[in-house]
Short mmCIF file of C-alpha atoms in Angstrom, two decimals:
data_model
loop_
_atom_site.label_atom_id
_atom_site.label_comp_id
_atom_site.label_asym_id
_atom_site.label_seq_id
_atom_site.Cartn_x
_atom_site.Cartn_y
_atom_site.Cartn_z
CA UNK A 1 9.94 71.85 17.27
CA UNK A 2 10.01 75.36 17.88
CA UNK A 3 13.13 77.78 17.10
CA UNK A 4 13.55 78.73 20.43
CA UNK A 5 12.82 75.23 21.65
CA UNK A 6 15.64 73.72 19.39
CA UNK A 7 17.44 76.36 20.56
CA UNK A 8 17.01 75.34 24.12
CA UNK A 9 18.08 71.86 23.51
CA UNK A 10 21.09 73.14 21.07
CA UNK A 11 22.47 74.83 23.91
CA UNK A 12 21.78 72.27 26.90
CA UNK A 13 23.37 69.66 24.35
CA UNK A 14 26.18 71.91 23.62
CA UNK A 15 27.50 72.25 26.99
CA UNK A 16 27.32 68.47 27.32
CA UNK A 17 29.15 68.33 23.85
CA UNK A 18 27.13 65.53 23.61
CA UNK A 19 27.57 65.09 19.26
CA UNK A 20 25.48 62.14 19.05
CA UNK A 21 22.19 63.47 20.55
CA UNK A 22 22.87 67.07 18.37
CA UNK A 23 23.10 64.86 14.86
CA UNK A 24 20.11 62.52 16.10
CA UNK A 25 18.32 65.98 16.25
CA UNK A 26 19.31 67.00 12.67
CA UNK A 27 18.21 63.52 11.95
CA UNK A 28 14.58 64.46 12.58
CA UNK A 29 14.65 67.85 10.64
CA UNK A 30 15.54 69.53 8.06
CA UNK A 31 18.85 71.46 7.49
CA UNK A 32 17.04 74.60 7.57
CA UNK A 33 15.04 74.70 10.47
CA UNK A 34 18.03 73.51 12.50
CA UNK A 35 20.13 76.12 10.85
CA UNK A 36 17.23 78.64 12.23
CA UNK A 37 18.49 77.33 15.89
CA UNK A 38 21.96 77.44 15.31
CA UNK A 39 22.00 81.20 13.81
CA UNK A 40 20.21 81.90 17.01
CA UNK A 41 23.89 81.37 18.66
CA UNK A 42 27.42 83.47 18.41
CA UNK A 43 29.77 82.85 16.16
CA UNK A 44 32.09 81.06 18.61
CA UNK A 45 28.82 78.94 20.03
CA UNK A 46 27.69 77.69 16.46
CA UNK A 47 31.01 77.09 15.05
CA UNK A 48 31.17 74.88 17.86
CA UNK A 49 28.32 73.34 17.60
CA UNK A 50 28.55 72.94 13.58
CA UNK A 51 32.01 71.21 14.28
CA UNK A 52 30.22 67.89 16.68
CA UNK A 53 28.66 67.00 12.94
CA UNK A 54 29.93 64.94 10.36
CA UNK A 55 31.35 67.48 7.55
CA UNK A 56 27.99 67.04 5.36
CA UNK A 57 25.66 67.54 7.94
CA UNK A 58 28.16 70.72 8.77
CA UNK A 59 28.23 71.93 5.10
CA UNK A 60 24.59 71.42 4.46
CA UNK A 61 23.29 73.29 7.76
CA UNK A 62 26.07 76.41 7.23
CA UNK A 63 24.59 76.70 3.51
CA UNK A 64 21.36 77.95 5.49
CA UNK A 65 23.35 80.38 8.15
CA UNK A 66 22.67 84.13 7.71
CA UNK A 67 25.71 85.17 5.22
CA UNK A 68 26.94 87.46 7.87
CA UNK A 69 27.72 84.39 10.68
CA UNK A 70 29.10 82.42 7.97
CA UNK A 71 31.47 84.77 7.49
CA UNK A 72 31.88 84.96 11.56
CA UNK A 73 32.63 81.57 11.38
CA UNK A 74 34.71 81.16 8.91
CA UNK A 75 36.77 83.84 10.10
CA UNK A 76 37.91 81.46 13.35
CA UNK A 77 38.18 78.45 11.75
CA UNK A 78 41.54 77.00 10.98
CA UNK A 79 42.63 77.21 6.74
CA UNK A 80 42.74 73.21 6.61
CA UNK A 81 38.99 72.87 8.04
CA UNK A 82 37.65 75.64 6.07
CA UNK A 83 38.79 74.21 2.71
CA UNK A 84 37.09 70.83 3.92
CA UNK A 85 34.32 72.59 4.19
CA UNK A 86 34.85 74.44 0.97
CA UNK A 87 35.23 70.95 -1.06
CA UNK A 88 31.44 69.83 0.62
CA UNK A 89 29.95 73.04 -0.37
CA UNK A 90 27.76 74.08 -3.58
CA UNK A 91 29.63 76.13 -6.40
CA UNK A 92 27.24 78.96 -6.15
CA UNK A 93 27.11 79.19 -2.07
CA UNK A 94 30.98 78.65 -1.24
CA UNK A 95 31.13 81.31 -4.01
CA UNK A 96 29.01 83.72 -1.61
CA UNK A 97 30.78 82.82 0.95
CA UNK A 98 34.27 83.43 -0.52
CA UNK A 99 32.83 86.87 -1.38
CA UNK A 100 32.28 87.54 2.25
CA UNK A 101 35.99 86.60 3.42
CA UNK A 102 38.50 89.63 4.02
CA UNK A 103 41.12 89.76 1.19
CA UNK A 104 43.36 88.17 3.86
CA UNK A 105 41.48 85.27 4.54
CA UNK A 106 40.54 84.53 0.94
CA UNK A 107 44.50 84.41 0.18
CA UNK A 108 44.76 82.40 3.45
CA UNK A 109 42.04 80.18 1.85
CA UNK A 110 43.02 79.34 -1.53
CA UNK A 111 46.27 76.99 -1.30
CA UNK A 112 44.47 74.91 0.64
CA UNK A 113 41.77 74.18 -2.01
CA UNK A 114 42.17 71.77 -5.10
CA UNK A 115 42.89 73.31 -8.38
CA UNK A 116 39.79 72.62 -10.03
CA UNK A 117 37.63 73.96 -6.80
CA UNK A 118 40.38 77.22 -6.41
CA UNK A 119 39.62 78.03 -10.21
CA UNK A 120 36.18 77.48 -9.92
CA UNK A 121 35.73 79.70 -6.95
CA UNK A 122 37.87 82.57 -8.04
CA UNK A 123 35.64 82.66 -11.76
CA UNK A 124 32.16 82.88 -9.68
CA UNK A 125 33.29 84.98 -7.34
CA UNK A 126 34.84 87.38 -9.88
CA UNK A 127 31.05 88.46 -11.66
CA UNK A 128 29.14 91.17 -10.09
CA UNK A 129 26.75 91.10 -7.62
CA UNK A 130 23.13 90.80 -8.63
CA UNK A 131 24.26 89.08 -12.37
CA UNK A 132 23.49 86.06 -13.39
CA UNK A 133 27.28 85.34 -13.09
CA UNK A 134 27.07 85.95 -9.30
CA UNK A 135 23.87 83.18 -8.40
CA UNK A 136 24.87 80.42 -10.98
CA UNK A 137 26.30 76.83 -9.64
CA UNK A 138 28.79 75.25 -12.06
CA UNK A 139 27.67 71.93 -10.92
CA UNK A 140 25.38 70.80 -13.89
CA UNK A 141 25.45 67.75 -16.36
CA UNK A 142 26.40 68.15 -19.80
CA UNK A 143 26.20 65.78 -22.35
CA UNK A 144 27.42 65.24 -25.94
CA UNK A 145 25.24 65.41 -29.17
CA UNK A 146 26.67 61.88 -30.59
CA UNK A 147 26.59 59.44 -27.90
CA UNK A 148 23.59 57.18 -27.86
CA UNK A 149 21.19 57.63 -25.02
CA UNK A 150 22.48 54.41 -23.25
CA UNK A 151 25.53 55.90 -22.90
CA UNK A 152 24.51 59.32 -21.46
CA UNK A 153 22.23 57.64 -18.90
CA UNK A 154 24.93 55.93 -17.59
CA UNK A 155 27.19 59.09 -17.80
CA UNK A 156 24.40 61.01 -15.66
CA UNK A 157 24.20 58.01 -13.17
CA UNK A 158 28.03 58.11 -12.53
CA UNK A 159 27.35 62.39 -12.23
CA UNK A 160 24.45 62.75 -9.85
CA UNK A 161 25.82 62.70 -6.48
CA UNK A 162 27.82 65.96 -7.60
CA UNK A 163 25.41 67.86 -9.71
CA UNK A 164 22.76 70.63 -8.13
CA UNK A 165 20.26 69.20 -10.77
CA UNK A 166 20.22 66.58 -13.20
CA UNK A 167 16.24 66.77 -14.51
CA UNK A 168 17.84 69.14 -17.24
CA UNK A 169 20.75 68.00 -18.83
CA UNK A 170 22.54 70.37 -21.92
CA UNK A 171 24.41 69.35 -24.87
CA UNK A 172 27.43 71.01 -25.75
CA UNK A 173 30.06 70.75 -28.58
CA UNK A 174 34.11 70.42 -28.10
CA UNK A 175 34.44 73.94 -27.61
CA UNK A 176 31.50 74.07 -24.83
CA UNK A 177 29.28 75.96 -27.25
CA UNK A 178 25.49 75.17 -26.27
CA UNK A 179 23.95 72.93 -29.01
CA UNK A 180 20.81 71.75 -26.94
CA UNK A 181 18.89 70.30 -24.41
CA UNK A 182 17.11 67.67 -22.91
CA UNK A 183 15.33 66.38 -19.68
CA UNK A 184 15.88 62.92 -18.11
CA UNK A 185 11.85 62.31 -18.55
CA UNK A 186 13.06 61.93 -22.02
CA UNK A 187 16.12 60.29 -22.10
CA UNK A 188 14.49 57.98 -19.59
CA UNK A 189 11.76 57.19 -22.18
CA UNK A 190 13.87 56.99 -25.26
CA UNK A 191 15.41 53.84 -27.00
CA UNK A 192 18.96 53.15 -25.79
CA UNK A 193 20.34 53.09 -29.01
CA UNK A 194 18.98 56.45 -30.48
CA UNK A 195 21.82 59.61 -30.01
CA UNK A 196 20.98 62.40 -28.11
CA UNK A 197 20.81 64.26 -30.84
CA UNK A 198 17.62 62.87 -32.16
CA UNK A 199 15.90 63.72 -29.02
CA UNK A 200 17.37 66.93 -27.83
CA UNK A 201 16.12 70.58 -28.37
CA UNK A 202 17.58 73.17 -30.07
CA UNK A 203 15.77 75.99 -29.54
CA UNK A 204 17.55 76.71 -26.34
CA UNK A 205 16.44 79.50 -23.69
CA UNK A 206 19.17 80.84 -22.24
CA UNK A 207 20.81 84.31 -20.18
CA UNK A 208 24.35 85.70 -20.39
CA UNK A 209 26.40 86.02 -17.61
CA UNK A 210 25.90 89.66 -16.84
CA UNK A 211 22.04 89.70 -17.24
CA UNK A 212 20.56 91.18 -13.91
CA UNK A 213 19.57 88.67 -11.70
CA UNK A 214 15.72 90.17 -11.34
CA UNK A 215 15.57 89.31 -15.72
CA UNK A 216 16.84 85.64 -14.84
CA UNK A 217 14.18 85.14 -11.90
CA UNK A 218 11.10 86.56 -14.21
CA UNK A 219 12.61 83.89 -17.06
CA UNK A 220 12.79 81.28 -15.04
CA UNK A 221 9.03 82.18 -13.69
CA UNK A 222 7.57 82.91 -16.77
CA UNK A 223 8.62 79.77 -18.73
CA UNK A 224 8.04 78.14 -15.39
CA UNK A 225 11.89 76.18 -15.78
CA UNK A 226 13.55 74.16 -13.16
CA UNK A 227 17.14 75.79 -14.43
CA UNK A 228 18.80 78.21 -17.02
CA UNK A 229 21.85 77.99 -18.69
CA UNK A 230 24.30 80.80 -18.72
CA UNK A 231 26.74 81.84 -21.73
CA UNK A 232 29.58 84.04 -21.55
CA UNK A 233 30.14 86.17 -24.76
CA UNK A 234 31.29 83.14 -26.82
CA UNK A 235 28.41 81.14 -26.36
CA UNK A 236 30.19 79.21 -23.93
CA UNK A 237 28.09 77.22 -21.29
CA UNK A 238 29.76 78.45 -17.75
CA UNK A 239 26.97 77.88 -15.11
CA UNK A 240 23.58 77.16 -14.53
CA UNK A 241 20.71 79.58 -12.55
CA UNK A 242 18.06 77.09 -10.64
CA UNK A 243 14.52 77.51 -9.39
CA UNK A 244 16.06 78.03 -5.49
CA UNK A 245 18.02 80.43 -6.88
CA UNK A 246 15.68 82.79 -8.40
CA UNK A 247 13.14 82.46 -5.26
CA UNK A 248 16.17 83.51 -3.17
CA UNK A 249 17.19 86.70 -5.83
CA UNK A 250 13.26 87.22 -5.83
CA UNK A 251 13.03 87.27 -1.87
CA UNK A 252 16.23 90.02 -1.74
CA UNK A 253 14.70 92.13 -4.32
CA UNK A 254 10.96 92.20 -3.44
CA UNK A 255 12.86 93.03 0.46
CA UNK A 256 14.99 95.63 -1.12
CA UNK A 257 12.24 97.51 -3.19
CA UNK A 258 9.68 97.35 0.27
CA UNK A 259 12.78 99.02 1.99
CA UNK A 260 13.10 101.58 -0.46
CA UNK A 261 9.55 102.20 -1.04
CA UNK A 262 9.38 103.08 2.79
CA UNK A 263 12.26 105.71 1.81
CA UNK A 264 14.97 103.53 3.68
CA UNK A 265 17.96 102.53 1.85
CA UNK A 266 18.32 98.84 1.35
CA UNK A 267 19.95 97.16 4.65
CA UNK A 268 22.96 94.79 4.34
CA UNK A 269 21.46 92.02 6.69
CA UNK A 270 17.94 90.72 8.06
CA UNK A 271 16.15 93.10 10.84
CA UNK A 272 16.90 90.79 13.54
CA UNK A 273 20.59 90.73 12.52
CA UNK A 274 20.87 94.70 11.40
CA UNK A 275 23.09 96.64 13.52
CA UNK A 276 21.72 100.21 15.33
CA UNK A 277 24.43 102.32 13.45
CA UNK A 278 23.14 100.88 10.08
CA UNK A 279 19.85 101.36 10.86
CA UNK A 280 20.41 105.22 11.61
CA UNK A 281 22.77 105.46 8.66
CA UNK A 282 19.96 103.88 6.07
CA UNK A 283 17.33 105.98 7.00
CA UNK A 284 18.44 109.09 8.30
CA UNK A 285 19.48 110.93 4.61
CA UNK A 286 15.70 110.29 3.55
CA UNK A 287 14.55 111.86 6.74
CA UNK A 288 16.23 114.51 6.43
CA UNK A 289 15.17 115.35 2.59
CA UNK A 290 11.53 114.73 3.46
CA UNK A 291 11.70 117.17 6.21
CA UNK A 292 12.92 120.23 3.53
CA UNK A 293 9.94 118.30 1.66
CA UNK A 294 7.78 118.99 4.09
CA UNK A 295 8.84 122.94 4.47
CA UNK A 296 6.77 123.13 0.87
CA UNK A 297 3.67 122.47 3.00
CA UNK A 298 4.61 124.86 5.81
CA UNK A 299 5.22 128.11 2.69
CA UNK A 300 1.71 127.18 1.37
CA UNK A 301 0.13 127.49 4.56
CA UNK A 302 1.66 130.84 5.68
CA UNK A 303 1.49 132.18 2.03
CA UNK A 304 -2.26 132.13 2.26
CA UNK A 305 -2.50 132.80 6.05
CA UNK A 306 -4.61 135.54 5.73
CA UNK A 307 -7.26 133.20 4.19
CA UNK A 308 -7.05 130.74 6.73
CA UNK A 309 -7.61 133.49 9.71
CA UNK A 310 -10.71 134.99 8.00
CA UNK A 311 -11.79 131.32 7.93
CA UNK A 312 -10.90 129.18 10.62
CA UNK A 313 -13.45 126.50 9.02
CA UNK A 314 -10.83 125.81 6.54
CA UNK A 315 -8.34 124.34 9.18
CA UNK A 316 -10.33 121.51 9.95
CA UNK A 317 -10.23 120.15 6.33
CA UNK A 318 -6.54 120.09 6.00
CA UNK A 319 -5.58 116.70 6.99
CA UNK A 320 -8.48 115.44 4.97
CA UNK A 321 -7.66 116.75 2.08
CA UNK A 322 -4.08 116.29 1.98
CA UNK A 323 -4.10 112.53 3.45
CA UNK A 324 -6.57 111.63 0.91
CA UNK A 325 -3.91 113.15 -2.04
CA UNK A 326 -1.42 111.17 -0.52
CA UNK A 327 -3.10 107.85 -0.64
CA UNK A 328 -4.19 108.25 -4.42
CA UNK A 329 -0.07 108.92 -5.04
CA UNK A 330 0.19 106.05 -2.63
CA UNK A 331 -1.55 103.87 -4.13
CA UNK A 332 -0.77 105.05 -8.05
CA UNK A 333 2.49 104.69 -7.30
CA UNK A 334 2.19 101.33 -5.77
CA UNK A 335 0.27 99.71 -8.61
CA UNK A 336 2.71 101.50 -11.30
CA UNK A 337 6.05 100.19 -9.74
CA UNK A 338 5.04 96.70 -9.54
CA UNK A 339 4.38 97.12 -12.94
CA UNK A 340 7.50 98.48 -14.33
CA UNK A 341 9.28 95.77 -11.66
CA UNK A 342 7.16 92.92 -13.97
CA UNK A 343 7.58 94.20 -17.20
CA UNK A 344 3.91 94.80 -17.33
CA UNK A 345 4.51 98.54 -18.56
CA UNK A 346 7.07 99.76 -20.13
CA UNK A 347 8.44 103.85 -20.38
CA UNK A 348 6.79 103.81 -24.13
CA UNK A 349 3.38 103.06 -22.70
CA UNK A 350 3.23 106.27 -20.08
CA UNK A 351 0.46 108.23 -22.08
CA UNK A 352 -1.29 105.48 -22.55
CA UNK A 353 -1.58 105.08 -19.24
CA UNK A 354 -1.50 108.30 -18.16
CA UNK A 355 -4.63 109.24 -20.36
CA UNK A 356 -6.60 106.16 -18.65
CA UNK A 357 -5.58 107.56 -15.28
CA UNK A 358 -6.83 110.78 -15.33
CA UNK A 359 -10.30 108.87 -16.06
CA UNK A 360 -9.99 106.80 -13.18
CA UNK A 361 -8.11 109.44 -11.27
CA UNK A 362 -11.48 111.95 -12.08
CA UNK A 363 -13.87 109.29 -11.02
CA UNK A 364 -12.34 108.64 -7.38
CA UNK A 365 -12.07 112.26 -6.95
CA UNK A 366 -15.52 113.24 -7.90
CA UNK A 367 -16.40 110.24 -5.35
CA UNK A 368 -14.49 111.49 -2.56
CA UNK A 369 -15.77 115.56 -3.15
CA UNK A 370 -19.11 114.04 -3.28
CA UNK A 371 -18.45 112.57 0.40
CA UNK A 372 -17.32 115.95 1.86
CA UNK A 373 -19.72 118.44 0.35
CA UNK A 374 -21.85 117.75 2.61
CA UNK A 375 -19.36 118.04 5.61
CA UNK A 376 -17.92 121.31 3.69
CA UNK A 377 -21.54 122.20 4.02
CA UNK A 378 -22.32 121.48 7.91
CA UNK A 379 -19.05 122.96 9.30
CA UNK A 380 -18.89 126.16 6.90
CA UNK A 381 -21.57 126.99 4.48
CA UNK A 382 -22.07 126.97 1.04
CA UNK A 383 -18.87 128.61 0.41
CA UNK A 384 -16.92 126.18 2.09
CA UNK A 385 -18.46 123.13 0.58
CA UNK A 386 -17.39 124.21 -2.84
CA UNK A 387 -13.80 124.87 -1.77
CA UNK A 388 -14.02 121.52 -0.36
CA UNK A 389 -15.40 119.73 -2.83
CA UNK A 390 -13.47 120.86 -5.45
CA UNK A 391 -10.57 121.13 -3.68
CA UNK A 392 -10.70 117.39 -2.99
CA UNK A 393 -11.06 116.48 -6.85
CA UNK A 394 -8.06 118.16 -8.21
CA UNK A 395 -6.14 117.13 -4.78
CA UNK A 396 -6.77 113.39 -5.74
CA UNK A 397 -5.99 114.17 -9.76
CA UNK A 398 -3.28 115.27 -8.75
CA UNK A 399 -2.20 113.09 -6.28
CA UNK A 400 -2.82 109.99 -8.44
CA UNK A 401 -1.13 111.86 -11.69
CA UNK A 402 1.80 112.44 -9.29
CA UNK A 403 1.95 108.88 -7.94
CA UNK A 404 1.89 107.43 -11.66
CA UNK A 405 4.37 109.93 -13.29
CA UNK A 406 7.11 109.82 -10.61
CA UNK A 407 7.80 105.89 -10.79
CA UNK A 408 8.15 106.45 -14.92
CA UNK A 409 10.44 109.70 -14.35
CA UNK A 410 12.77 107.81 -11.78
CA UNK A 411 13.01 105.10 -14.46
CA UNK A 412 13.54 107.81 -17.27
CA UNK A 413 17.16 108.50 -15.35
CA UNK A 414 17.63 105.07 -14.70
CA UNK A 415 17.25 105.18 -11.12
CA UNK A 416 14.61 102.55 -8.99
CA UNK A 417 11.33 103.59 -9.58
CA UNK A 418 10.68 101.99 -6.01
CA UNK A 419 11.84 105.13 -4.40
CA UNK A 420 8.56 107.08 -6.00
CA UNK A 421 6.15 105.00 -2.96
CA UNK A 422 5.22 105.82 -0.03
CA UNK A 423 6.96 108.72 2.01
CA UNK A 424 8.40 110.73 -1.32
CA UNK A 425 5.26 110.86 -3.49
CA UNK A 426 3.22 111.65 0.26
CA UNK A 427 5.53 114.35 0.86
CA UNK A 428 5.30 116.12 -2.57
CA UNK A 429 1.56 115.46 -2.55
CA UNK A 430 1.15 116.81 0.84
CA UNK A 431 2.91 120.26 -0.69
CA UNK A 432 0.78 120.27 -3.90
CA UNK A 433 -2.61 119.41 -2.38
CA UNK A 434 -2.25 122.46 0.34
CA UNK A 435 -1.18 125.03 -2.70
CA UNK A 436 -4.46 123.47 -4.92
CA UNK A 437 -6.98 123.94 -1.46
CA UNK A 438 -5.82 127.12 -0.39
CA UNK A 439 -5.80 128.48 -3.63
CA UNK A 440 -9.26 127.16 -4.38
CA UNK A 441 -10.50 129.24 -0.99
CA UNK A 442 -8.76 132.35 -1.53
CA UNK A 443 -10.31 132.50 -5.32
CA UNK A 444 -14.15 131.08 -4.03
CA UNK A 445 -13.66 132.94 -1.29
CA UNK A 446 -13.14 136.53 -2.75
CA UNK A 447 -10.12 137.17 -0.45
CA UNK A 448 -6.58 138.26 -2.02
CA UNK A 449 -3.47 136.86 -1.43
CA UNK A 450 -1.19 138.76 0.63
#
C-alpha cells in the first residue's frame, strides 16, 4: 500500500478509534512502512494513533519515526507511559531518543525507569555524537571462556528475546576484558562438551568508544561483519556497533557531505521535515562568500576591458571557457573527496597524485582546445583561435589542479574536504580561468593592459 494510501486509512481509522482494524493493518506490514504513514501525521495525531497498539507494536513503529516527532511525542506523553515505552525500546535508539528530550523532561524521565535501564541510558547517552559510543546497543550476548558449549547454548537460548544480535557472541573475563569470539554457526556445530575456549577466536577486531562513527561503518564494510565490539580505555567490552547501524551512520554522512558539497551546511532534519528559517540560515553564509567569490571574476574582466572592447569576439567565449574550468574542478574534486572519505588516498600520497593529474589534466585540455580552435577560428580569426585554444588548456589544468589540491588542503587544517565540490572550487575556477583567457588575449593579441 501506498504512503499516502495508508495514510488515508490511518486517518479514517483514527477518527473511528477503531484499534483493532489499525493493528490488523500493522499486521500486514512492516514497522517501517507503517511508521512512513504515521510520521505523515502531527505529533498529537500519531501519538494518538501509536497509543490504540499494544506497547511492542508502539515501541517498534516509534523506533522508525523521524527523531524530531519522537521527540514531539514524547514531549506530551505522561512520565509513567514514556518509561513503558522506554523499557520496550533498543539500548542504542531510547538512547537517541533520551538525547532529544529537554533537560526537563529527561529529569522528569528518569525515576520512572529501572535502575539497570536509568544507568544504561545515562552511559550511552553521555558519548558524543558521531562516536562509536553514541550508535552502540548494550544489548549483546557474552559468554565465558570455561563453560562447555552445552552450557552457553543454553545460556544464549534463555538471552535471545533481549539481545539486538546473537549470530556473534564475545567472550569476556571477570573483569569484562574481551578475550574472544565466536558465532552460533559454530557453537551450533561443536561438541557439547568442548569449552568455548577451544573454539573461540582470539584475534578480535574491535573499535574504542570514541572512534568516529564513519571509521566503524568502513570496518564493519570492509571485513563485511554483522557487529563490532566496543572497548572503553580498559579494554572493557561496553557495547556493540551492528550492520543497521553503520548503514544508518553511512546514510547521515554520505547526506551530510552531498549537503556540503552543494556549499549548504548540513541540515538538522530530512527536506520534507526542514523548517524555512533553517533552510535560509544553512545556506545563506555560503551565498554570501561565493558572491565576494564571484567579485574576483568581475576585477578580471574590467582589468582587461580594454582588450575585450578592441575585441568583442572574445565575449562570446567566456562562458565556454570558464564553465568548462569549472567542471574539470568539479569533477577533480568529486573523484578526490570520495577518496579521502574511503581511505583510498591519503594526505602523503598528494604528489603522487598530483603528478598523474597534470597528465590526465593536459590530455582533456588539449582535447577540449582541439574542439574550439576551430570555433576560435570561424567567429574571430587566427588570432582568436590561438587565444582560445590555449586559453582552454591551461583553464582546464588549472581547473582540475584546483579541484584536486583544494579537497587535500581542507584536510591539511582538518576541516571536511567535502566543502572543496561543487560551488567553492566553481567559484575560484571561474576567477582563475577569466585572469588565464584574458591574459592569454591581451599577450597574443599585442594589446597592453591598462
Amino acid at each position: 500500500m501506498q504512503k499516502a494510501q495508508l495514510f488515508a486509512t490511518l486517518s479514517e481509522l483514527l477518527a473511528a478509534s477503531d484499534k483493532r482494524a489499525i493493528r490488523a493493518e500493522l499486521e500486514h506490514m512492516h514497522a517501517a512502512d507503517f511508521a512512513l504513514a504515521v510520521d505523515e501525521f502531527d505529533a498529537t495525531g500519531a501519538a494518538t494513533l501509536l497509543d490504540l497498539l499494544s506497547l511492542p507494536d508502539h515501541a517498534e513503529v516509534f523506533a522508525y519515526l523521524d527523531p524530531q516527532k519522537q521527540a514531539d511525542i514524547a514531549e506530551s506523553m505522561p512520565r509513567n507511559e514514556l518509561a513503558a515505552l522506554f523499557s520496550q525500546m533498543e539500548s542504542d535508539e531510547r538512547a537517541d531518543l533520551f538525547n532529544q528530550l529537554s533537560k526537563q523532561q529527561q529529569q522528569a524521565l528518569l525515576p520512572g525507569l529501572a535502575q539497570a535501564e536509568r544507568e544504561d541510558v545515562r552511559k550511552l547517552a553521555s558519548y558524543p555524537e558521531k562516536t562509536a559510543g553514541a550508535m552502540m546497543s548494550s544489548d549483546y550476548a557474552t559468554l565465558r571462556s570455561h563453560w562447555p558449549i552445552r552450557k552457553a547454548l543454553q545460556r544464549l537460548r534463555l538471552e535471545a528475546p533481549d539481545k539486538e544480535t546473537i549470530y556473534q557472541t564475545y567472550v569476556i573475563d571477570g573483569d569484562r576484558q574481551l578475550v574472544g569470539t565466536i558465532s552460533l554457526r559454530e557453537l551450533i556445530l561443536s561438541n557439547p562438551e568442548r569449552l568455548v575456549a577451544d573454539i573461540m577466536l582470539t584475534d578480535v577486531l574491535f573499535v574504542r568508544v570514541d572512534e568516529d562513527q564513519e571509521d566503524v561503518s568502513d570496518k564493519i564494510r570492509h571485513y563485511d561483519l554483522l557487529a563490532l565490539p566496543v572497548l572503553d580505555s580498559n579494554d572493557r567490552l561496553v557495547g556493540i556497533c551492528t550492520y543497521d547501524d553503520a548503514m544508518d551512520a553511512v546514510v547521515e554522512e554520505a547526506t551530510e557531505d552531498a549537503q556540503k558539497s552543494a556549499s549548504v551546511a548540513a541540515l538538522d532534519s530530512t527536506m520534507d521535515k526542514v523548517g524555512k528559517w533553517e533552510l535560509y540560515r544553512k545556506r545563506i553564509g555560503w551565498l554570501i562568500l561565493l558572491v565576494f567569490g564571484s567579485l574576483l571574476s568581475g576585477a578580471g574582466i574590467a582589468h582587461y576591458e580594454q582588450v575585450i572592447a578592441a575585441n568583442v569576439a572574445l565575449v562570446f567565449f567566456m562562458p565556454l571557457l570558464v564553465g568548462s574550468g569549472g567542471n574539470a574542478g568539479s569533477q577533480a574534486a568529486a573523484l578526490m573527496v570520495r577518496a579521502l572519505a574511503t581511505g583510498e588516498v591519503e594526505l602523503k600520497d598528494w604528489l603522487g597524485v598530483l603528478g598523474r593529474e597534470v597528465l590526465v589534466a593536459g590530455g582533456l585540455g588539449l582535447t577540449m582546445g582541439a574542439v574550439v580552435a576551430g570555433l576560435g577560428w570561424f567567429r574571430g580569426g587566427p588570432e582568436i583561435a590561438l587565444v582560445v585554444t590555449m586559453a582552454m588548456i591551461c583553464v582546464v589544468m588549472a581547473g582540475s589542479l584546483i579541484g584536486l589540491s583544494l579537497p587535500f588542503l581542507l584536510s591539511r587544517v582538518n576541516l571536511d574536504p567535502a566543502t572543496a565540490s561543487g560551488p567553492l572550487v566553481t567559484t575560484i575556477v571561474d576567477a582563475t580561468g577569466m585572469v588565464i583567457y584574458l591574459g592569454f588575449a591581451s599577450t597574443v593579441l599585442g594589446l597592453s593592459m591598462p
